[in-house]
mmCIF file of C-alpha atoms and ligand atoms in Angstrom:
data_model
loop_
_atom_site.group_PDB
_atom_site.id
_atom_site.type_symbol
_atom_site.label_atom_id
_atom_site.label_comp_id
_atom_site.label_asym_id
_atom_site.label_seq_id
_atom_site.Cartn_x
_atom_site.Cartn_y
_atom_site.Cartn_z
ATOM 1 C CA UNK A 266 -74.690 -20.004 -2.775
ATOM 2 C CA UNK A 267 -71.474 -21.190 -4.397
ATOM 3 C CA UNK A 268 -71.012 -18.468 -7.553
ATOM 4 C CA UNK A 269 -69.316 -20.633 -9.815
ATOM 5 C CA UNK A 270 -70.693 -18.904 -13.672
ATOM 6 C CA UNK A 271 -68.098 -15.942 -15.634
ATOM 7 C CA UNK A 272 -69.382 -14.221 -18.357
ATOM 8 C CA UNK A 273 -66.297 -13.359 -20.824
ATOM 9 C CA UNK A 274 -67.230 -10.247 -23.089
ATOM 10 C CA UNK A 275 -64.585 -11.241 -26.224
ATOM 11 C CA UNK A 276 -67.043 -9.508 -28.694
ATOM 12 C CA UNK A 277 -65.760 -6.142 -29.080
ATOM 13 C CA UNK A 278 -63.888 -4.889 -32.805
ATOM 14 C CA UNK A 279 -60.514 -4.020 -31.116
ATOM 15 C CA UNK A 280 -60.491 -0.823 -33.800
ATOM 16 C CA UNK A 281 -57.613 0.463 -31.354
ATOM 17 C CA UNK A 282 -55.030 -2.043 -31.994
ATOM 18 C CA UNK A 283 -55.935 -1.970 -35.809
ATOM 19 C CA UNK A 284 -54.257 -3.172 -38.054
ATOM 20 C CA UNK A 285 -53.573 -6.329 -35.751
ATOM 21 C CA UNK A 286 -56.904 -7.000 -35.263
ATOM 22 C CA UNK A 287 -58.549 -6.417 -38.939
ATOM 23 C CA UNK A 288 -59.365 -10.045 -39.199
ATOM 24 C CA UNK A 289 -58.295 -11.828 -35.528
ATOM 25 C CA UNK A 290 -59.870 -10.952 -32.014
ATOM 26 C CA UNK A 291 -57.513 -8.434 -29.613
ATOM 27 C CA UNK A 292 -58.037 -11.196 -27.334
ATOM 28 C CA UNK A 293 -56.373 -14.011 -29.162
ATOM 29 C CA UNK A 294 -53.207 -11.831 -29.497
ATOM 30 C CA UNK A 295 -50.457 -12.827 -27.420
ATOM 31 C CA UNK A 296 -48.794 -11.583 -24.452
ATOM 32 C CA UNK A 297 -45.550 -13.655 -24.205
ATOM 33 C CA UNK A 298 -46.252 -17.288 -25.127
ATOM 34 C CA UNK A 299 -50.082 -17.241 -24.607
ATOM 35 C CA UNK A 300 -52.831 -15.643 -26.298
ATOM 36 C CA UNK A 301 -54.667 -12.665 -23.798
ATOM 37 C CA UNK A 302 -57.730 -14.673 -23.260
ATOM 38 C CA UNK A 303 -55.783 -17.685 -22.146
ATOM 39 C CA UNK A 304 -55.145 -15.747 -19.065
ATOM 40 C CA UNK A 305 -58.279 -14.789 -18.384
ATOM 41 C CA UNK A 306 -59.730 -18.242 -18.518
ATOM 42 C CA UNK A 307 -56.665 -19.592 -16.544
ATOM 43 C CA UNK A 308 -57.108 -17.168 -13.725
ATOM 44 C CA UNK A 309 -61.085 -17.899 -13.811
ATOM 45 C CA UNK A 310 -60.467 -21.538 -13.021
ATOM 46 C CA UNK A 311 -57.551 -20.787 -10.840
ATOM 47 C CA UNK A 312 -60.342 -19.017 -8.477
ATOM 48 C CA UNK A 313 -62.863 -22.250 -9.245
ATOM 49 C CA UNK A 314 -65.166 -20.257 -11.476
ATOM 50 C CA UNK A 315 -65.640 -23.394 -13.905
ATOM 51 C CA UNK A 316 -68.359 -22.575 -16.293
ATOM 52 C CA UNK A 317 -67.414 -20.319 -18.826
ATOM 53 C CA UNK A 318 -69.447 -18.314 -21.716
ATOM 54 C CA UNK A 319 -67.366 -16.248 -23.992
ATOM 55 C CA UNK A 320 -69.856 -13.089 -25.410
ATOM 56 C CA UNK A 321 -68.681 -13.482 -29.243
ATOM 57 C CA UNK A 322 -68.955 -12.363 -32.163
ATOM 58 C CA UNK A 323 -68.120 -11.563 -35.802
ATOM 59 C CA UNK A 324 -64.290 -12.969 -36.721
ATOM 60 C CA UNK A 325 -64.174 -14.349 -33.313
ATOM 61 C CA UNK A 326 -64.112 -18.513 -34.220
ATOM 62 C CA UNK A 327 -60.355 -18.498 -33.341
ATOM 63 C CA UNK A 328 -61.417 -18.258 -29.596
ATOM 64 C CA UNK A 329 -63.704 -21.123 -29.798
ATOM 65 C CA UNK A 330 -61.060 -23.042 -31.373
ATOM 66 C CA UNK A 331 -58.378 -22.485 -28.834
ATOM 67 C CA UNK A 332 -60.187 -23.611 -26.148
ATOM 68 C CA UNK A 333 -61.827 -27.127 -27.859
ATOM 69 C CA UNK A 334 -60.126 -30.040 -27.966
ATOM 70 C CA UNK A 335 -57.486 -30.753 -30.912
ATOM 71 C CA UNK A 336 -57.141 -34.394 -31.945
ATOM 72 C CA UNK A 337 -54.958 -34.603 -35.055
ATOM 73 C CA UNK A 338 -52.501 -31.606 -32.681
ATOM 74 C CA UNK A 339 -52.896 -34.240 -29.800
ATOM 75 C CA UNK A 340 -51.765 -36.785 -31.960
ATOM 76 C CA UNK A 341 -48.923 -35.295 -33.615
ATOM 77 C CA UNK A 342 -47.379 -34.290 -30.588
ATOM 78 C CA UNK A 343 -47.444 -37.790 -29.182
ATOM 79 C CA UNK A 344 -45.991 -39.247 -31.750
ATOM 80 C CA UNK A 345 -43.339 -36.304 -31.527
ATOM 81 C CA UNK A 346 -42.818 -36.721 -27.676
ATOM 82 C CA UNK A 347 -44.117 -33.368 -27.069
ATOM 83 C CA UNK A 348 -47.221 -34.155 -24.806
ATOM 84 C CA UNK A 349 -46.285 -31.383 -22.019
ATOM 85 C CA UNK A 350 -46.682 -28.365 -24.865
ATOM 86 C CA UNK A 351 -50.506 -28.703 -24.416
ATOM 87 C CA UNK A 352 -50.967 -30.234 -20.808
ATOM 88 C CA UNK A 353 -52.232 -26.548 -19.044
ATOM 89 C CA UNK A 354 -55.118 -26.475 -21.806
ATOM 90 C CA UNK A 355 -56.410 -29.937 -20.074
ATOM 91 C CA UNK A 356 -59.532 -28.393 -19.005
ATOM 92 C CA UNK A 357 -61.383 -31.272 -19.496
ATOM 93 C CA UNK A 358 -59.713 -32.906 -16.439
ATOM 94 C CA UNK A 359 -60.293 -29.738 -14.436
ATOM 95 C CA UNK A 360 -64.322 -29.803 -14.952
ATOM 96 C CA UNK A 361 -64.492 -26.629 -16.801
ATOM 97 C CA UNK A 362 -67.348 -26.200 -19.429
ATOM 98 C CA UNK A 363 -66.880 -23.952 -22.075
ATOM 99 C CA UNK A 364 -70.280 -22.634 -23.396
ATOM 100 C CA UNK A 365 -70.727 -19.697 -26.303
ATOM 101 C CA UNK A 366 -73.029 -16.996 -27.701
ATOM 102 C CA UNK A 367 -73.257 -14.217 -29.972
ATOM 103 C CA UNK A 368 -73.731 -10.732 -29.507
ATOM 104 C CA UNK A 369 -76.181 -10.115 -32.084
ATOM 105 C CA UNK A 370 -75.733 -6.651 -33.738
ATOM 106 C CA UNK A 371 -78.683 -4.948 -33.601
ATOM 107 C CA UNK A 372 -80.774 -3.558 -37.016
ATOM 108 C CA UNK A 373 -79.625 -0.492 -37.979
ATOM 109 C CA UNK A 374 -75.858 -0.581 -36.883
ATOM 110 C CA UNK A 375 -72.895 -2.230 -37.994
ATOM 111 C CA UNK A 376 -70.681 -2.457 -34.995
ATOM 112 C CA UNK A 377 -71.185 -4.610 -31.254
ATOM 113 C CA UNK A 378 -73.632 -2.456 -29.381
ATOM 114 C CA UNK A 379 -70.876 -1.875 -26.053
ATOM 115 C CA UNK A 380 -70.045 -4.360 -23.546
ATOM 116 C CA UNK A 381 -72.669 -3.673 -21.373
ATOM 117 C CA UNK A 382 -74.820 -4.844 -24.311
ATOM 118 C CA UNK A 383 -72.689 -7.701 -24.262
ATOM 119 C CA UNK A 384 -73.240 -8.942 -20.963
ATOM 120 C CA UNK A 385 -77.036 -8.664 -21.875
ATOM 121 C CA UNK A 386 -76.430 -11.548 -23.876
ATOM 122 C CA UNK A 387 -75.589 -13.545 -20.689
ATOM 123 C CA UNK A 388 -79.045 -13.648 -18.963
ATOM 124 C CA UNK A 389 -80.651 -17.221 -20.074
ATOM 125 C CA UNK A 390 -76.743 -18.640 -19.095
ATOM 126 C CA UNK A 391 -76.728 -17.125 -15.449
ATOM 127 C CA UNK A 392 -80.113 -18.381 -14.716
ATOM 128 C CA UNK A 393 -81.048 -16.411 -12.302
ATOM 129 C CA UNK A 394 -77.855 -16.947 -10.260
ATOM 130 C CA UNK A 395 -75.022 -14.078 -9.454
ATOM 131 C CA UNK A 396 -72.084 -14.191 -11.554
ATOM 132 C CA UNK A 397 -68.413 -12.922 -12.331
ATOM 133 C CA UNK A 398 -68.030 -10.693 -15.609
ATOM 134 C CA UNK A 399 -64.022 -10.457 -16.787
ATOM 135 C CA UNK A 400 -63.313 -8.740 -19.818
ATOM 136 C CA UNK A 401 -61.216 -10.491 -22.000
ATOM 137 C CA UNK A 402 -58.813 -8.262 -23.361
ATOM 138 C CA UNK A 403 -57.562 -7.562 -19.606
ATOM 139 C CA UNK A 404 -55.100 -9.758 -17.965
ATOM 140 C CA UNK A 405 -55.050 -9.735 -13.741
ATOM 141 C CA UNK A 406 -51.170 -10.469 -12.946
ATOM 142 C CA UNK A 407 -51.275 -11.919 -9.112
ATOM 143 C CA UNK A 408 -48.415 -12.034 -6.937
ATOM 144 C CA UNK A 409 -48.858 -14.264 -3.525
ATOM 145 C CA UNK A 410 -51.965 -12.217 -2.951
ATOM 146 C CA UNK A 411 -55.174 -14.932 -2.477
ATOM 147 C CA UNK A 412 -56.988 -14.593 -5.628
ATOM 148 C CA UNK A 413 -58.808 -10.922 -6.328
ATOM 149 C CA UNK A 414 -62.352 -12.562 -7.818
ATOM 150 C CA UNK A 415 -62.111 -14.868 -4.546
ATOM 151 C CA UNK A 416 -62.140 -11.344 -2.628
ATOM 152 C CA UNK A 417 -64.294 -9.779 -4.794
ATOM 153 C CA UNK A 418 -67.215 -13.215 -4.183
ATOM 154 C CA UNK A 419 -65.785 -12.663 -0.675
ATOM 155 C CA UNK A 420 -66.905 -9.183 -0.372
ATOM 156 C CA UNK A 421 -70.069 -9.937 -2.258
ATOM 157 C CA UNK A 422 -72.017 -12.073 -0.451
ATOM 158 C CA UNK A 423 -70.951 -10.988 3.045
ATOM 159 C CA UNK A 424 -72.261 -7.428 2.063
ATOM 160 C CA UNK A 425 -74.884 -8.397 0.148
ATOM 161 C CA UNK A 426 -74.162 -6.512 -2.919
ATOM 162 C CA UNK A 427 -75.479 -5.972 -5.916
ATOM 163 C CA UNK A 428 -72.226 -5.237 -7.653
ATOM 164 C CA UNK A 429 -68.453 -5.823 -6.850
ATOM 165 C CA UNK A 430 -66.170 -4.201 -8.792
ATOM 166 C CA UNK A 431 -62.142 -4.628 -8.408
ATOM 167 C CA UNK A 432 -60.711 -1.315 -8.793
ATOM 168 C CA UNK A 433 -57.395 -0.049 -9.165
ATOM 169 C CA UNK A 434 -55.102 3.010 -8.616
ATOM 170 C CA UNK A 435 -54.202 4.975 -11.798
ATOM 171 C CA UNK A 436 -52.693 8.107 -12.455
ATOM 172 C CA UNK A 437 -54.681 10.953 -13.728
ATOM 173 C CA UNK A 438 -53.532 10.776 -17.413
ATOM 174 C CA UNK A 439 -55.101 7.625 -17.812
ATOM 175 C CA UNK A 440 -58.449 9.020 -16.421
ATOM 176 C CA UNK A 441 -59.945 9.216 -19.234
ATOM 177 C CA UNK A 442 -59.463 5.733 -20.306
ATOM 178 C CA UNK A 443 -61.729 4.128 -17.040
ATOM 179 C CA UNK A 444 -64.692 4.240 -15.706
ATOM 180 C CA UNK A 445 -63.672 6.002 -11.744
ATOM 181 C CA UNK A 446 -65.288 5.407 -8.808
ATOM 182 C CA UNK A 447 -66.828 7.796 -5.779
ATOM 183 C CA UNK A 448 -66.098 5.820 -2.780
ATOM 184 C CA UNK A 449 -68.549 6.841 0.290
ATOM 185 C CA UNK A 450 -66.598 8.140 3.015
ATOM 186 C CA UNK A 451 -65.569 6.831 6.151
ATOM 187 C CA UNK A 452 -64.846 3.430 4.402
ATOM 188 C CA UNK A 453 -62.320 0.458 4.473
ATOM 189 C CA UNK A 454 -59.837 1.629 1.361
ATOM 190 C CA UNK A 455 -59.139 -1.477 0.266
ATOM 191 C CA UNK A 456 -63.294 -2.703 0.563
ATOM 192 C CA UNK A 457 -65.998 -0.146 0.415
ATOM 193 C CA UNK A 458 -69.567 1.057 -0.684
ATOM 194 C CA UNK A 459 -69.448 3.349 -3.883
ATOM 195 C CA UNK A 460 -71.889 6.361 -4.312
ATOM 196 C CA UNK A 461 -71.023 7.285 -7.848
ATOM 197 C CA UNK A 462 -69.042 5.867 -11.134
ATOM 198 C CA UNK A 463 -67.931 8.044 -14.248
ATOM 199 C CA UNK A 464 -66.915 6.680 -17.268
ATOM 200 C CA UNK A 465 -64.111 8.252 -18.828
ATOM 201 C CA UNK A 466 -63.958 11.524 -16.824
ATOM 202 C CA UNK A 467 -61.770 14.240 -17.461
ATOM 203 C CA UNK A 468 -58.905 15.110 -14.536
ATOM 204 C CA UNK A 469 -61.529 18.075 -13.262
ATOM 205 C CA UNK A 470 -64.438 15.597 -13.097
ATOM 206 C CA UNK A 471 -62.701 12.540 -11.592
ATOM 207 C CA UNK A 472 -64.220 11.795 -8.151
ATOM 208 C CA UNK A 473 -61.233 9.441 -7.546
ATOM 209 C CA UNK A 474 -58.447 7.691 -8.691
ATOM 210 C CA UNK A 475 -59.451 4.410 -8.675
ATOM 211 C CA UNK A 476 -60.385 2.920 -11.950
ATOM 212 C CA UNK A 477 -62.978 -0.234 -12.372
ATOM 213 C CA UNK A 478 -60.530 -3.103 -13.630
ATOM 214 C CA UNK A 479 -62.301 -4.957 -15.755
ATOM 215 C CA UNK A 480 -63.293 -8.014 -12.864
ATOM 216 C CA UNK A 481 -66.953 -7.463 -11.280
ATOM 217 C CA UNK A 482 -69.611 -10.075 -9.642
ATOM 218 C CA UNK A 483 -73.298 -8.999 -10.413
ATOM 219 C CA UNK A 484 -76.440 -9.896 -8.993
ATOM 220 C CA UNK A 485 -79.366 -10.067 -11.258
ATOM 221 C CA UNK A 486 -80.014 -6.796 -10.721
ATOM 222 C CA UNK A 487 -77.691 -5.903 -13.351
ATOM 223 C CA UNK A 488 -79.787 -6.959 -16.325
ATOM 224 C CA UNK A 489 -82.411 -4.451 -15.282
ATOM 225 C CA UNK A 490 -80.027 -1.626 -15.198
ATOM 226 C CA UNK A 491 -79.309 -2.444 -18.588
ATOM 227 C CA UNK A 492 -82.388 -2.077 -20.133
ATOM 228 C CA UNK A 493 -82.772 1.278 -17.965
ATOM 229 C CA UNK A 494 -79.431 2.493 -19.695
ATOM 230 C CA UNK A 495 -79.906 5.081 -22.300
ATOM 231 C CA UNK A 496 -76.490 4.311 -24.894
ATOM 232 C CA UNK A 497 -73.955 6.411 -24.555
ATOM 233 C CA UNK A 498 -70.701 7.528 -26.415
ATOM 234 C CA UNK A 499 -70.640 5.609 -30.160
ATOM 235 C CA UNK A 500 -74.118 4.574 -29.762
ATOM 236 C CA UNK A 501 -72.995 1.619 -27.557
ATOM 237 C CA UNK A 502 -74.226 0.145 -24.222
ATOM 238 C CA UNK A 503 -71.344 0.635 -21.627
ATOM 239 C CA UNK A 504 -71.262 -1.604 -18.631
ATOM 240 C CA UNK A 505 -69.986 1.587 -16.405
ATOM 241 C CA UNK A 506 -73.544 3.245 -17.106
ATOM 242 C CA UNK A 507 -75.437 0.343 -16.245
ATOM 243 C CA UNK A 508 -73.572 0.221 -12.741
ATOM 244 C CA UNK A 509 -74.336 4.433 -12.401
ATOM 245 C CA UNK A 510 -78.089 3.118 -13.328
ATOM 246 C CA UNK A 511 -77.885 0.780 -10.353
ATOM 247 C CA UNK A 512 -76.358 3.392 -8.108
ATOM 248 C CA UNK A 513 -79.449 4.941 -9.014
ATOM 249 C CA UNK A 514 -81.939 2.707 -7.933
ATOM 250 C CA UNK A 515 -80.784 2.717 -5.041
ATOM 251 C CA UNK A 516 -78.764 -0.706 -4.938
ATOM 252 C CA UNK A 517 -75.699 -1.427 -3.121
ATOM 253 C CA UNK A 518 -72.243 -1.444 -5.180
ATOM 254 C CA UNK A 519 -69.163 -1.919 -3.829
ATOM 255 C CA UNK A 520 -65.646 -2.026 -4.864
ATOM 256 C CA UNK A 521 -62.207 -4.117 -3.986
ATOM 257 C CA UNK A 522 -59.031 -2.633 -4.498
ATOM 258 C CA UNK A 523 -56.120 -4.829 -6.282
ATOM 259 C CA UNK A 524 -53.700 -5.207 -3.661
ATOM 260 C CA UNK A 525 -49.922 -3.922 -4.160
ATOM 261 C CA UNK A 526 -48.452 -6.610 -5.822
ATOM 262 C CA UNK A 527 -51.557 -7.418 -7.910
ATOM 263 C CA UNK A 528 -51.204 -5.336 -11.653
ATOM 264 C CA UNK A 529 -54.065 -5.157 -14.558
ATOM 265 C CA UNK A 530 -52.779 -5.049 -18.271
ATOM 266 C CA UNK A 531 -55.456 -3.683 -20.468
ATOM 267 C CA UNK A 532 -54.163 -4.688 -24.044
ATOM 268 C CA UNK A 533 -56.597 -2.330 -25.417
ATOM 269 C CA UNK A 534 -54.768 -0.009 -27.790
ATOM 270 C CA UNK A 535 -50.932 -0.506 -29.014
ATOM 271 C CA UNK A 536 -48.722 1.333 -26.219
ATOM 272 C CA UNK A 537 -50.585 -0.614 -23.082
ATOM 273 C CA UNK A 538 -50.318 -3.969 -25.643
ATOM 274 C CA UNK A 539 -45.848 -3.171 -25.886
ATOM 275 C CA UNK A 540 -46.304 -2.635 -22.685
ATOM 276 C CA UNK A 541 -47.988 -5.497 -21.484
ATOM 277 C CA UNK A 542 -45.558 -7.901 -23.173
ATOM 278 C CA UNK A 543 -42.558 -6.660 -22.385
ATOM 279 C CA UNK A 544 -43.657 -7.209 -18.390
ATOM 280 C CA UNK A 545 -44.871 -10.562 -19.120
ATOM 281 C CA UNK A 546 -40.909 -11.237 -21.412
ATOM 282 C CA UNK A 547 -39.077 -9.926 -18.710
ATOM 283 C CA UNK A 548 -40.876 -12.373 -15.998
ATOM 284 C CA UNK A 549 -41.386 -15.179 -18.373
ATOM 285 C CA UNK A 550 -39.451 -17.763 -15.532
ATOM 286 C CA UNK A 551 -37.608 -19.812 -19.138
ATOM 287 C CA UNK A 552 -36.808 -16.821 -20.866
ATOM 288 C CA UNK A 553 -36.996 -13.876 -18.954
ATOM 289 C CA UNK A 554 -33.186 -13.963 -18.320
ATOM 290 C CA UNK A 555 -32.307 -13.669 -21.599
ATOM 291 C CA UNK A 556 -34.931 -11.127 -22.466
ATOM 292 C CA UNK A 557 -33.278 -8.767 -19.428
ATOM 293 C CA UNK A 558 -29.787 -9.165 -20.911
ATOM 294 C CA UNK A 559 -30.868 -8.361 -24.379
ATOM 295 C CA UNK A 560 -33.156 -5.320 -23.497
ATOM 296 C CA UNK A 561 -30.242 -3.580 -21.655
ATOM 297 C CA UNK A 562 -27.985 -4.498 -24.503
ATOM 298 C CA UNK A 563 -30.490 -2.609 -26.956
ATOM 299 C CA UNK A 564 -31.495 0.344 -24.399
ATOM 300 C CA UNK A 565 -27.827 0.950 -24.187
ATOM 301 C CA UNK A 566 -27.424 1.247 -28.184
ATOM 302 C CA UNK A 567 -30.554 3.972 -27.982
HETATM 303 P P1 UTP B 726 -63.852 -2.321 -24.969
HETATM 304 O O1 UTP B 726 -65.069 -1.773 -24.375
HETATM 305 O O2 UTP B 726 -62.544 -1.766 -24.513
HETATM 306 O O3 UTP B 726 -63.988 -2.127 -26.505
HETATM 307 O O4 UTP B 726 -63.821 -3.872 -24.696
HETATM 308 P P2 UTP B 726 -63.708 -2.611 -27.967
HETATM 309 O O5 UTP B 726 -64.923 -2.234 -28.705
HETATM 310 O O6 UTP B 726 -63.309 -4.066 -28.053
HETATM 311 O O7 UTP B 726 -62.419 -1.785 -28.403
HETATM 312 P P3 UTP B 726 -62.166 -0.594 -29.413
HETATM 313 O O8 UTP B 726 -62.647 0.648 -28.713
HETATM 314 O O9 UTP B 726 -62.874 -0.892 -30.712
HETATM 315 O O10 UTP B 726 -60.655 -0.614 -29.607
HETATM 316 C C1 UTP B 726 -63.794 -4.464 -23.404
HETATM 317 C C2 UTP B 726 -64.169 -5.929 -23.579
HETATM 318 O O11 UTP B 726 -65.547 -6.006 -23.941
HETATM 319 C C3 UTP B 726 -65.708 -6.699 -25.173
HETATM 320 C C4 UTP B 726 -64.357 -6.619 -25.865
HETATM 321 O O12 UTP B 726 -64.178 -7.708 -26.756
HETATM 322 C C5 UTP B 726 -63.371 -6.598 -24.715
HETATM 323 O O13 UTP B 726 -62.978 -7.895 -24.324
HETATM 324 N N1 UTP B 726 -66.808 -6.048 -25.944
HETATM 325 C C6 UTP B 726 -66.750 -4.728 -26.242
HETATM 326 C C7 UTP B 726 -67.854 -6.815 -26.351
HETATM 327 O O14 UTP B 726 -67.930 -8.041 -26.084
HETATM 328 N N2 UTP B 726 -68.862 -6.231 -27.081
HETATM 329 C C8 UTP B 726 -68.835 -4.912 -27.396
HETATM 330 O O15 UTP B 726 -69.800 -4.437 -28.060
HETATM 331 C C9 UTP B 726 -67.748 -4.140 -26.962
#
């Protein structure tokens, strides 16, 4: 079966990357001339994933916005020869549909209820049929590598998973930022059965180094782990658990690790945001020149 539905969790507060985010999504900010989610959707088509629901939420229109169709823009850029500024937002032409719903906060708390609670929301869209989840404050850089959600659906259906997670190789201080994976033993590195996940662990309690980045495929399955999933840390639903809960049950989840030249940026809190787009200013292919010449100017003045 073609998988051909992504689920894009944008409805989480962003409270890391306050003040920024008081009253826009962390996924609308930008990372060089493009807002984070732009990526996300971009590399979702790239990989022919073309119907798209965005998990949103309060203060979260702006996302909804970017992605319909602008007339009176349209028009004004005609008539000021500047047609080509909006051409890679044709996604129209490209088939993609673009559908939306809200995480609903439930009674008694004020905040999301956790991105696994998010991806609740996404049962009557998948219908029954597996699907890719991409968080959309995460941006997948590829080099010449074929496409990581094509190896992930790859992977997938020729193992028949449940789960497919991409992983990736981080160093121990940022353990406690992921959710890290026990691979079983005796396995392909780079494609392999998982017997555990921990979210957040400290250096002691990691059973790897690989960290779940933020790309997975899910069978059904998933939606019954999550209403097996007690909430954790905050009060709030994480995805991560819900994976441990199918471990559990006995289910088959594997993982697929990004490839050398393939990097994650997590714009999640302010020094992986700088971070983020300075990579993306020094390889912008217009301006990245110019950005390298002036950032050894300034790191020589420091
Ligand atoms: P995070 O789990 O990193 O959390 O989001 P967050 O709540 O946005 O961030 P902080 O901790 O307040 O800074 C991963 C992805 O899941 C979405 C987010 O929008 C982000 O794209 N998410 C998170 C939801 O859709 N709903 C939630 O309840 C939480």
């Amino acid at each position: 079966m073609k998988i051909e539905k992504v689920v894009i969790p944008v409805a989480g507060l962003g409270t890391r990357l306050l003040p920024a985010t008081k009253s826009q999504p962390k996924e609308m900010l930008p990372i060089g001339n493009k807002p984070v989610v732009q990526y996300v959707v971009e590399e979702m088509v790239e990989q022919g994933l073309k119907k798209i629901l965005f998990v949103t939420g309060r203060d979260k229109r702006s996302i909804e916005d970017h992605f319909d169709r602008d007339p009176e823009l349209q028009s004004y850029l005609s008539a000021s020869n500047n047609t080509g500024l909006l051409d890679e937002m044709d996604y129209d032409k490209e088939g993609v549909r673009f559908f939306y719903t809200r995480q609903i906060i439930p009674e008694g708390r004020h905040t999301p209820a956790g991105n696994g609670d998010a991806v609740g929301m996404a049962e009557d869209f998948v219908a029954g049929e597996p699907f890719v989840v991409a968080f959309g404050d995460t941006i997948i850089k590829s080099g010449s590598h074929a496409g990581l959600v094509r190896r992930l659906l790859k992977s997938h259906q020729d193992n028949h998973a449940v789960c497919t997670i991409a992983v990736e190789e981080v160093s121990p201080d940022e353990f406690h930022r992921y959710g890290i994976v026990h691979p079983r033993e005796g396995e392909d590195p780079d494609d392999f059965a998982i017997e555990g996940i921990v979210e957040k662990p400290s250096v002691s309690e990691a059973p790897s180094n690989l960290a779940v980045a933020s790309r997975y495929v899910f069978n059904l399955d998933i939606f019954t782990a999550l209403r097996n999933t007690p909430p954790g840390y905050r009060g709030e639903l994480e995805l991560t658990s819900a994976i441990q809960t199918l471990i559990k049950m006995g289910e088959h989840v594997r993982c697929v690790r990004l490839q050398r030249e393939e990097s994650r940026y997590d714009i999640g809190n302010i020094e992986t945001y700088f971070k983020s787009f300075i990579d993306f200013a020094l390889s912008d292919q217009r301006y990245g020149y110019l950005i390298r010449q002036y950032l050894q100017k300034r790191l020589r003045e420091f």
